[in-house]
């Protein structure tokens, strides 16, 4: 019987002298489950991230940390919790023989601010390391622990976690030949929304030089909306909407409360959460951690610190058929009525003229209510904010680049199209992962993956993804579809009607 070859280990020495043991995998140095802060439970629950104490000797970094506590995407009344308290960790993939400082890419996963994990195989960083990048994936607090506004506790704890992770990267990434002066943060959906918040947060300045925002979900809660969310979660969990009661509540009870609110728009509306918020928990504009809504905060900070703004470079984009990811599985694509469209328009305070224009133009004026609702929500939640960020960055930063993902997946009976998140397996060059195949189907085009992955890595290396910068005068946009083409013509006329939601 042939014995398996012994694992090859490697080490990294942090700047406090403590060592980490990782593995050599396919010629790459891989370290998993590195704590950047202490477990945020017990006495540290609902507190800012507490630094991980230094240690002496060697600490294993061989296995992923638990995900932040959450429920699976499909959950029922008795579905057990996944994840665990010691979740504030990051993972690193790096080349073994760099010989020079390498650009760093720090990934912030999405998941509606209440689910997701850096350990998902879709986010494996090997392809980035093979492209000459030191890749870091970060976990942060989710759900009530990360984003529920609770009196007597700091707001936006999940955002503070990401800042703490970036501070850790700045201090220690040299142990992997990472260049702390060439850090690109990138994220998708809620991850991109979190990074949009960081772009306007003074405490995050200087921790990264470039940012890639994929389908940024930038809608934040006002304090009034955050209070309504707290009341709703507490009521469903059967506890008082106060710090001690929420801390002592059984974790499954509060996680199931958030899940119920997330999957049931009618329940959200009955409990005082308007339909404008697609998920029940978001960052909150508290005036301290997050001084204003993301685009406003960016504009204010960049105007106040123009030199720092010019040192930033932004790549941002969205997908052509964002909302099909949500509306096809739930049946809303086929079952929506004009009442659904009107209810969303009212909750989002959309101008009557804008809705009328969509009715007249989407699918040549023949759109079903489901298609019309999806078009309005896609532009409101993702496409208009992405365009707004590109415009603002083109005025204030050292450069803005924009893309549109338009490859039509044939999943969901041939109707998924370029839905929300379908670009992820292409960007990560992880087409054969279970989640990747769920998005793309069995025959995704490898050339598209190679092109997108190369452009993202090139942007991290130099700030130039390979196509002209986006400007107000020339709206250069790389369109990743069945073919790739860069166009500088004015964008979709419907998008020009929006003031990007902030």
Coordinates of C-alpha atoms in Angstrom, one line a residue:
X1 CA 0.0 0.0 0.0
X2 CA 1.5 3.3 -1.1
X3 CA 1.8 5.9 1.7
X4 CA 0.9 9.5 1.1
X5 CA 3.8 11.9 0.9
X6 CA 4.3 13.9 4.0
X7 CA 3.0 17.4 4.0
X8 CA 5.5 20.1 3.2
X9 CA 5.2 22.9 5.7
X10 CA 6.4 26.5 5.5
X11 CA 6.7 29.3 8.0
X12 CA 6.2 33.0 8.2
X13 CA 7.6 35.3 10.9
X14 CA 5.4 38.2 12.0
X15 CA 6.8 41.5 13.0
X16 CA 6.3 40.7 16.7
X17 CA 8.4 37.6 16.4
X18 CA 5.7 35.0 16.5
X19 CA 5.8 32.4 13.8
X20 CA 3.0 30.8 11.7
X21 CA 3.1 27.4 10.1
X22 CA 1.4 26.9 6.8
X23 CA 1.6 24.4 4.0
X24 CA 3.2 24.3 0.6
X25 CA 0.5 23.4 -1.9
X26 CA 1.2 23.1 -5.6
X27 CA 4.3 25.3 -5.2
X28 CA 2.4 28.0 -3.2
X29 CA 2.6 29.1 0.4
X30 CA -0.8 28.7 2.0
X31 CA -1.8 29.9 5.5
X32 CA -5.4 29.5 6.7
X33 CA -7.2 30.7 9.8
X34 CA -4.8 33.4 10.9
X35 CA -6.5 35.4 13.7
X36 CA -6.3 39.1 13.3
X37 CA -8.5 39.8 16.4
X38 CA -9.8 37.9 19.4
X39 CA -13.0 35.9 19.3
X40 CA -15.7 38.6 19.6
X41 CA -17.9 36.7 22.0
X42 CA -18.2 36.6 25.8
X43 CA -17.0 39.8 27.3
X44 CA -15.9 41.0 23.9
X45 CA -19.3 40.6 22.2
X46 CA -20.7 43.7 20.6
X47 CA -17.3 45.4 21.3
X48 CA -14.8 46.8 18.7
X49 CA -12.3 44.2 17.5
X50 CA -9.7 43.4 20.1
X51 CA -6.2 42.9 18.8
X52 CA -4.8 39.3 18.9
X53 CA -2.0 39.2 21.4
X54 CA 1.5 38.4 20.2
X55 CA 2.8 34.9 20.9
X56 CA 6.1 33.1 21.1
X57 CA 7.0 30.0 19.1
X58 CA 5.1 28.5 16.2
X59 CA 1.3 28.7 15.7
X60 CA -0.4 26.5 13.2
X61 CA -2.3 28.2 10.3
X62 CA -3.3 25.0 8.6
X63 CA -7.2 25.1 8.7
X64 CA -9.8 27.7 8.0
X65 CA -11.4 29.4 11.0
X66 CA -15.1 28.9 11.5
X67 CA -17.4 31.2 9.5
X68 CA -19.1 33.9 11.4
X69 CA -22.2 32.3 13.0
X70 CA -25.0 32.1 10.5
X71 CA -27.6 29.8 8.9
X72 CA -27.3 28.2 5.5
X73 CA -28.9 29.9 2.6
X74 CA -31.8 27.4 2.7
X75 CA -32.9 27.1 6.4
X76 CA -35.9 25.9 8.3
X77 CA -37.1 26.3 11.9
X78 CA -34.7 23.7 13.3
X79 CA -31.7 24.1 10.9
X80 CA -28.6 24.2 13.1
X81 CA -26.2 27.1 13.2
X82 CA -23.0 26.9 11.2
X83 CA -19.8 28.8 12.1
X84 CA -18.5 29.7 15.5
X85 CA -17.2 32.5 17.7
X86 CA -13.5 32.4 16.7
X87 CA -14.3 33.8 13.2
X88 CA -12.1 37.0 12.9
X89 CA -9.4 35.4 10.8
X90 CA -7.8 35.7 7.4
X91 CA -6.2 33.4 4.9
X92 CA -3.2 34.0 2.7
X93 CA -1.9 32.4 -0.6
X94 CA 1.5 33.6 -1.8
X95 CA 4.2 32.6 -4.3
X96 CA 7.2 30.7 -2.8
X97 CA 9.9 32.4 -4.8
X98 CA 8.9 36.0 -5.3
X99 CA 12.3 37.7 -5.1
X100 CA 10.6 41.1 -5.0
X101 CA 7.7 42.9 -3.2
X102 CA 4.4 41.8 -4.7
X103 CA 1.1 43.5 -4.9
X104 CA -1.5 42.4 -2.3
X105 CA -5.2 41.8 -3.0
X106 CA -7.5 41.6 0.0
X107 CA -10.9 40.0 -0.6
X108 CA -14.1 40.9 1.4
X109 CA -16.9 38.4 0.7
X110 CA -20.5 39.3 0.2
X111 CA -23.7 37.7 1.6
X112 CA -26.1 40.4 2.5
X113 CA -24.2 41.3 5.7
X114 CA -25.6 38.2 7.4
X115 CA -24.0 35.2 5.7
X116 CA -20.9 34.1 3.7
X117 CA -17.4 32.9 4.5
X118 CA -13.9 33.4 3.2
X119 CA -13.5 29.6 3.3
X120 CA -15.9 29.0 0.4
X121 CA -13.9 27.1 -2.3
X122 CA -15.1 29.7 -4.8
X123 CA -12.7 32.1 -3.1
X124 CA -9.6 29.9 -3.1
X125 CA -6.7 32.2 -3.8
X126 CA -4.3 29.9 -5.6
X127 CA -4.9 31.4 -9.0
X128 CA -4.1 34.9 -7.7
X129 CA -0.8 33.6 -6.2
X130 CA 0.1 32.0 -9.5
X131 CA -0.5 35.4 -11.1
X132 CA 2.1 37.0 -8.9
X133 CA -0.2 38.4 -6.2
X134 CA -0.3 37.9 -2.4
X135 CA -3.9 37.1 -1.9
X136 CA -5.7 37.6 1.5
X137 CA -9.3 36.7 2.3
X138 CA -11.0 38.2 5.3
X139 CA -13.8 37.2 7.6
X140 CA -15.8 39.8 9.6
X141 CA -18.7 39.8 12.0
X142 CA -22.1 39.3 10.3
X143 CA -25.8 39.6 11.3
X144 CA -26.6 41.1 14.7
X145 CA -23.0 40.9 15.9
X146 CA -21.7 42.9 13.0
X147 CA -24.4 45.2 11.9
X148 CA -27.3 45.5 14.3
X149 CA -27.4 48.9 15.9
X150 CA -27.6 48.3 19.7
X151 CA -27.6 51.2 22.2
X152 CA -24.4 51.2 24.3
X153 CA -22.3 49.5 21.7
X154 CA -20.3 50.8 18.7
X155 CA -22.1 50.7 15.5
X156 CA -20.9 49.0 12.3
X157 CA -18.8 46.5 14.1
X158 CA -18.4 44.5 10.9
X159 CA -16.8 47.5 9.2
X160 CA -14.5 48.0 12.2
X161 CA -13.4 44.3 11.8
X162 CA -12.4 44.9 8.2
X163 CA -10.4 48.0 9.2
X164 CA -8.6 45.9 11.8
X165 CA -7.9 43.2 9.3
X166 CA -6.4 45.8 6.9
X167 CA -4.3 47.2 9.8
X168 CA -3.0 43.6 10.4
X169 CA -2.2 43.3 6.7
X170 CA -0.3 46.6 6.6
X171 CA 1.8 45.5 9.6
X172 CA 2.5 41.9 8.7
X173 CA 2.1 41.2 5.0
X174 CA 5.9 41.7 4.4
X175 CA 6.3 38.2 5.8
X176 CA 4.9 36.9 2.5
X177 CA 6.8 39.4 0.3
X178 CA 3.6 41.5 0.1
X179 CA 4.0 45.2 -0.6
X180 CA 2.1 47.2 2.0
X181 CA 2.1 50.2 -0.3
X182 CA 0.3 48.3 -3.1
X183 CA -2.8 46.9 -1.4
X184 CA -5.9 46.4 -3.5
X185 CA -9.2 45.7 -1.6
X186 CA -11.9 44.0 -3.6
X187 CA -15.3 42.7 -2.8
X188 CA -18.7 41.8 -4.3
X189 CA -22.2 42.8 -3.3
X190 CA -22.2 43.3 0.5
X191 CA -18.4 43.0 0.4
X192 CA -18.2 45.8 -2.2
X193 CA -20.8 47.8 -0.2
X194 CA -18.6 47.5 2.9
X195 CA -15.6 48.7 0.9
X196 CA -17.7 51.6 -0.4
X197 CA -18.2 52.5 3.3
X198 CA -14.5 52.2 4.0
X199 CA -13.7 54.6 1.1
X200 CA -15.5 57.3 3.1
X201 CA -14.3 56.4 6.6
X202 CA -11.3 58.4 7.9
X203 CA -9.9 55.5 10.0
X204 CA -9.5 53.4 6.8
X205 CA -7.5 55.9 4.9
X206 CA -4.0 54.8 3.9
X207 CA -4.7 51.1 4.5
X208 CA -5.1 50.5 0.7
X209 CA -4.3 52.2 -2.5
X210 CA -6.7 50.6 -4.9
X211 CA -10.2 49.2 -4.7
X212 CA -12.3 47.0 -6.9
X213 CA -16.1 47.1 -6.3
X214 CA -18.2 44.4 -8.0
X215 CA -21.9 45.1 -7.9
X216 CA -21.6 47.4 -4.9
X217 CA -24.6 47.3 -2.6
X218 CA -24.3 50.7 -1.0
X219 CA -27.8 51.3 0.5
X220 CA -27.3 51.9 4.3
X221 CA -29.8 52.3 7.1
X222 CA -30.7 55.5 8.8
X223 CA -30.8 55.4 12.6
X224 CA -34.6 55.2 12.4
X225 CA -34.4 52.2 10.0
X226 CA -31.7 50.6 12.2
X227 CA -34.0 51.0 15.3
X228 CA -36.8 49.3 13.4
X229 CA -34.5 46.4 12.4
X230 CA -33.5 46.0 16.1
X231 CA -37.1 46.0 17.3
X232 CA -38.0 43.4 14.6
X233 CA -35.1 41.0 15.3
X234 CA -35.7 41.2 19.1
X235 CA -39.5 40.6 18.7
X236 CA -39.0 37.6 16.5
X237 CA -36.3 36.2 18.9
X238 CA -38.6 36.8 21.8
X239 CA -36.3 39.2 23.8
X240 CA -36.1 42.8 24.6
X241 CA -34.3 45.1 22.1
X242 CA -31.5 45.8 24.5
X243 CA -27.9 44.9 24.7
X244 CA -28.0 42.5 27.6
X245 CA -31.1 40.7 26.4
X246 CA -29.7 40.3 22.9
X247 CA -26.4 39.1 24.3
X248 CA -28.1 36.5 26.4
X249 CA -30.6 35.3 23.8
X250 CA -29.9 31.9 22.3
X251 CA -27.8 32.4 19.2
X252 CA -30.1 30.2 17.0
X253 CA -33.1 32.4 18.0
X254 CA -31.5 35.6 16.8
X255 CA -30.0 34.0 13.6
X256 CA -33.4 32.6 12.7
X257 CA -35.0 36.0 13.3
X258 CA -32.6 37.6 10.8
X259 CA -33.1 34.8 8.3
X260 CA -36.9 35.1 8.5
X261 CA -36.7 38.8 7.8
X262 CA -34.3 38.2 5.0
X263 CA -36.4 35.8 3.1
X264 CA -39.9 37.3 3.7
X265 CA -40.4 40.8 2.3
X266 CA -44.0 40.8 3.6
X267 CA -42.8 40.1 7.1
X268 CA -40.2 42.9 6.8
X269 CA -43.0 45.3 5.8
X270 CA -45.3 44.2 8.6
X271 CA -42.5 44.8 11.1
X272 CA -41.7 48.3 10.0
X273 CA -38.8 47.6 7.6
X274 CA -39.7 49.2 4.3
X275 CA -39.2 47.4 1.0
X276 CA -36.3 49.7 0.1
X277 CA -33.9 47.5 2.1
X278 CA -33.5 44.2 0.3
X279 CA -32.0 42.6 3.4
X280 CA -32.8 43.4 7.1
X281 CA -29.3 44.4 8.3
X282 CA -27.0 47.0 6.7
X283 CA -24.3 49.4 7.8
X284 CA -25.9 52.3 9.6
X285 CA -25.1 56.0 9.0
X286 CA -24.3 56.7 12.6
X287 CA -22.2 59.9 12.1
X288 CA -19.2 58.4 13.8
X289 CA -17.9 55.2 12.3
X290 CA -19.8 56.0 9.1
X291 CA -20.1 59.8 8.9
X292 CA -22.6 59.8 5.9
X293 CA -24.0 57.6 3.3
X294 CA -21.2 56.0 1.2
X295 CA -21.1 58.3 -1.8
X296 CA -21.6 61.4 0.2
X297 CA -18.9 60.3 2.7
X298 CA -16.5 59.6 -0.2
X299 CA -17.2 63.0 -1.7
X300 CA -16.7 64.8 1.6
X301 CA -13.5 63.0 2.5
X302 CA -12.0 63.2 -0.9
X303 CA -12.7 67.0 -1.0
X304 CA -11.2 67.4 2.4
X305 CA -8.1 65.3 1.6
X306 CA -7.4 65.7 -2.1
X307 CA -3.9 64.4 -2.0
X308 CA -5.0 61.1 -0.4
X309 CA -7.9 60.9 -2.9
X310 CA -5.5 61.3 -5.9
X311 CA -3.5 58.4 -4.5
X312 CA -6.5 56.1 -4.9
X313 CA -7.5 54.2 -8.0
X314 CA -11.0 52.6 -8.4
X315 CA -12.3 49.8 -10.6
X316 CA -16.1 49.4 -10.4
X317 CA -18.8 47.6 -12.3
X318 CA -22.0 45.6 -12.2
X319 CA -23.8 42.8 -14.0
X320 CA -26.4 43.2 -16.7
X321 CA -29.1 41.0 -15.1
X322 CA -28.4 41.4 -11.4
X323 CA -31.8 40.6 -9.8
X324 CA -32.4 37.4 -11.7
X325 CA -30.3 35.7 -9.0
X326 CA -33.0 36.5 -6.5
X327 CA -36.3 36.6 -8.5
X328 CA -35.9 33.4 -10.5
X329 CA -35.5 31.0 -7.5
X330 CA -38.3 32.6 -5.6
X331 CA -40.7 32.6 -8.5
X332 CA -41.1 36.4 -8.3
X333 CA -39.8 36.8 -11.9
X334 CA -43.0 35.0 -13.1
X335 CA -45.4 35.9 -10.3
X336 CA -44.8 39.6 -9.8
X337 CA -47.7 42.0 -10.4
X338 CA -47.9 45.7 -11.0
X339 CA -48.6 45.9 -7.3
X340 CA -45.1 44.6 -6.5
X341 CA -43.7 47.3 -8.8
X342 CA -45.7 50.0 -7.3
X343 CA -44.9 48.9 -3.7
X344 CA -41.2 49.0 -4.4
X345 CA -41.4 52.3 -6.2
X346 CA -43.2 53.8 -3.2
X347 CA -40.8 52.3 -0.6
X348 CA -37.8 53.5 -2.6
X349 CA -39.4 56.9 -3.2
X350 CA -38.8 56.6 -6.9
X351 CA -40.1 59.5 -9.0
X352 CA -43.3 58.7 -10.9
X353 CA -41.7 59.9 -14.1
X354 CA -38.7 57.5 -13.7
X355 CA -41.0 54.5 -13.2
X356 CA -43.1 55.5 -16.2
X357 CA -40.0 55.7 -18.3
X358 CA -39.0 52.2 -17.3
X359 CA -42.5 50.9 -18.2
X360 CA -42.2 52.5 -21.6
X361 CA -38.6 51.4 -22.4
X362 CA -37.8 48.0 -20.7
X363 CA -38.2 45.3 -23.3
X364 CA -39.6 47.9 -25.7
X365 CA -42.6 48.6 -23.4
X366 CA -43.6 45.0 -23.3
X367 CA -41.9 43.9 -20.0
X368 CA -43.7 41.7 -17.7
X369 CA -44.1 43.0 -14.1
X370 CA -41.4 40.6 -13.0
X371 CA -38.9 41.9 -15.6
X372 CA -39.8 45.5 -14.9
X373 CA -39.4 45.0 -11.1
X374 CA -36.0 43.3 -11.8
X375 CA -34.8 46.2 -14.0
X376 CA -35.8 48.8 -11.5
X377 CA -34.2 47.0 -8.5
X378 CA -31.0 46.1 -10.4
X379 CA -30.4 49.7 -11.3
X380 CA -31.4 51.0 -7.8
X381 CA -29.4 48.5 -5.8
X382 CA -26.3 47.9 -8.0
X383 CA -26.0 49.5 -11.4
X384 CA -26.7 53.1 -10.6
X385 CA -24.5 53.1 -7.5
X386 CA -21.6 51.5 -9.5
X387 CA -22.0 54.3 -12.1
X388 CA -22.2 56.9 -9.4
X389 CA -18.9 55.6 -7.8
X390 CA -17.2 55.6 -11.2
X391 CA -18.3 59.2 -11.9
X392 CA -17.2 60.4 -8.4
X393 CA -13.9 58.6 -8.6
X394 CA -13.2 60.0 -12.1
X395 CA -13.5 63.5 -10.6
X396 CA -11.6 63.0 -7.4
X397 CA -9.2 60.1 -7.4
X398 CA -6.1 59.1 -9.4
X399 CA -8.2 57.1 -11.9
X400 CA -11.5 55.2 -12.4
X401 CA -12.1 52.2 -14.6
X402 CA -15.5 50.7 -15.2
X403 CA -16.7 47.3 -16.4
X404 CA -20.0 45.6 -17.2
X405 CA -20.4 41.9 -16.9
X406 CA -22.8 40.6 -19.7
X407 CA -22.1 36.9 -20.2
X408 CA -25.4 35.1 -20.2
X409 CA -25.5 32.0 -18.1
X410 CA -27.9 29.3 -19.2
X411 CA -28.7 28.2 -15.7
X412 CA -32.3 28.4 -14.3
X413 CA -33.8 27.0 -17.5
X414 CA -31.7 29.3 -19.7
X415 CA -32.9 32.5 -18.0
X416 CA -30.2 33.3 -15.3
X417 CA -28.3 35.5 -17.7
X418 CA -25.6 37.8 -16.3
X419 CA -27.2 37.7 -12.8
X420 CA -25.7 38.9 -9.6
X421 CA -22.5 37.0 -8.6
X422 CA -22.2 35.1 -11.9
X423 CA -18.9 36.9 -12.6
X424 CA -17.3 35.5 -9.4
X425 CA -16.0 32.2 -10.8
X426 CA -14.6 34.0 -13.8
X427 CA -12.8 36.7 -11.7
X428 CA -11.3 34.1 -9.3
X429 CA -10.5 31.6 -12.2
X430 CA -12.4 29.0 -10.1
X431 CA -14.8 27.8 -12.7
X432 CA -15.0 24.2 -11.5
X433 CA -15.9 24.8 -7.9
X434 CA -19.4 23.7 -6.8
X435 CA -20.7 27.3 -6.4
X436 CA -19.0 28.3 -9.7
X437 CA -20.8 25.6 -11.6
X438 CA -24.0 26.5 -10.0
X439 CA -23.7 30.0 -11.4
X440 CA -22.3 29.1 -14.9
X441 CA -23.5 25.6 -15.8
X442 CA -21.2 22.9 -17.1
X443 CA -19.5 24.7 -20.0
X444 CA -18.3 28.2 -18.9
X445 CA -15.9 29.8 -21.4
X446 CA -12.3 29.6 -20.0
X447 CA -11.2 32.5 -22.2
X448 CA -13.5 34.9 -20.4
X449 CA -12.2 33.8 -17.0
X450 CA -8.6 34.2 -18.2
X451 CA -9.4 37.7 -19.4
X452 CA -11.2 38.9 -16.3
X453 CA -8.7 37.4 -13.9
X454 CA -5.8 38.9 -15.8
X455 CA -7.4 42.3 -15.8
X456 CA -8.0 42.3 -12.1
X457 CA -4.4 41.1 -11.4
X458 CA -3.1 43.8 -13.7
X459 CA -5.1 46.5 -11.9
X460 CA -3.6 45.3 -8.6
X461 CA -0.1 45.4 -10.1
X462 CA -0.3 48.8 -11.8
X463 CA -3.7 50.4 -11.5
X464 CA -4.3 49.8 -15.2
X465 CA -6.7 46.9 -16.0
X466 CA -6.0 47.1 -19.7
X467 CA -8.6 49.6 -21.0
X468 CA -9.0 53.4 -21.0
X469 CA -10.0 55.2 -17.8
X470 CA -13.6 56.2 -17.3
X471 CA -14.3 59.9 -17.5
X472 CA -17.4 62.1 -17.6
X473 CA -16.6 63.0 -21.1
X474 CA -15.7 59.5 -22.3
X475 CA -17.5 56.7 -20.4
X476 CA -15.1 54.0 -21.3
X477 CA -16.5 50.7 -20.1
X478 CA -15.1 47.2 -20.7
X479 CA -18.0 44.8 -21.5
X480 CA -17.2 41.2 -20.5
X481 CA -19.6 39.0 -22.4
X482 CA -19.5 36.3 -25.1
X483 CA -16.9 38.7 -26.6
X484 CA -15.0 41.5 -24.9
X485 CA -15.2 45.0 -26.1
X486 CA -14.5 48.4 -24.6
X487 CA -16.9 51.2 -25.6
X488 CA -16.7 54.9 -24.8
X489 CA -20.2 55.8 -25.8
X490 CA -22.8 57.2 -23.3
X491 CA -24.2 54.4 -21.1
X492 CA -27.7 52.9 -21.0
X493 CA -30.0 55.8 -21.2
X494 CA -32.1 54.5 -18.3
X495 CA -29.1 54.7 -16.0
X496 CA -28.7 58.4 -16.8
X497 CA -32.0 59.0 -15.1
X498 CA -30.8 58.1 -11.7
X499 CA -29.2 60.0 -8.9
X500 CA -27.3 57.1 -7.5
X501 CA -28.9 55.8 -4.2
X502 CA -26.7 56.9 -1.3

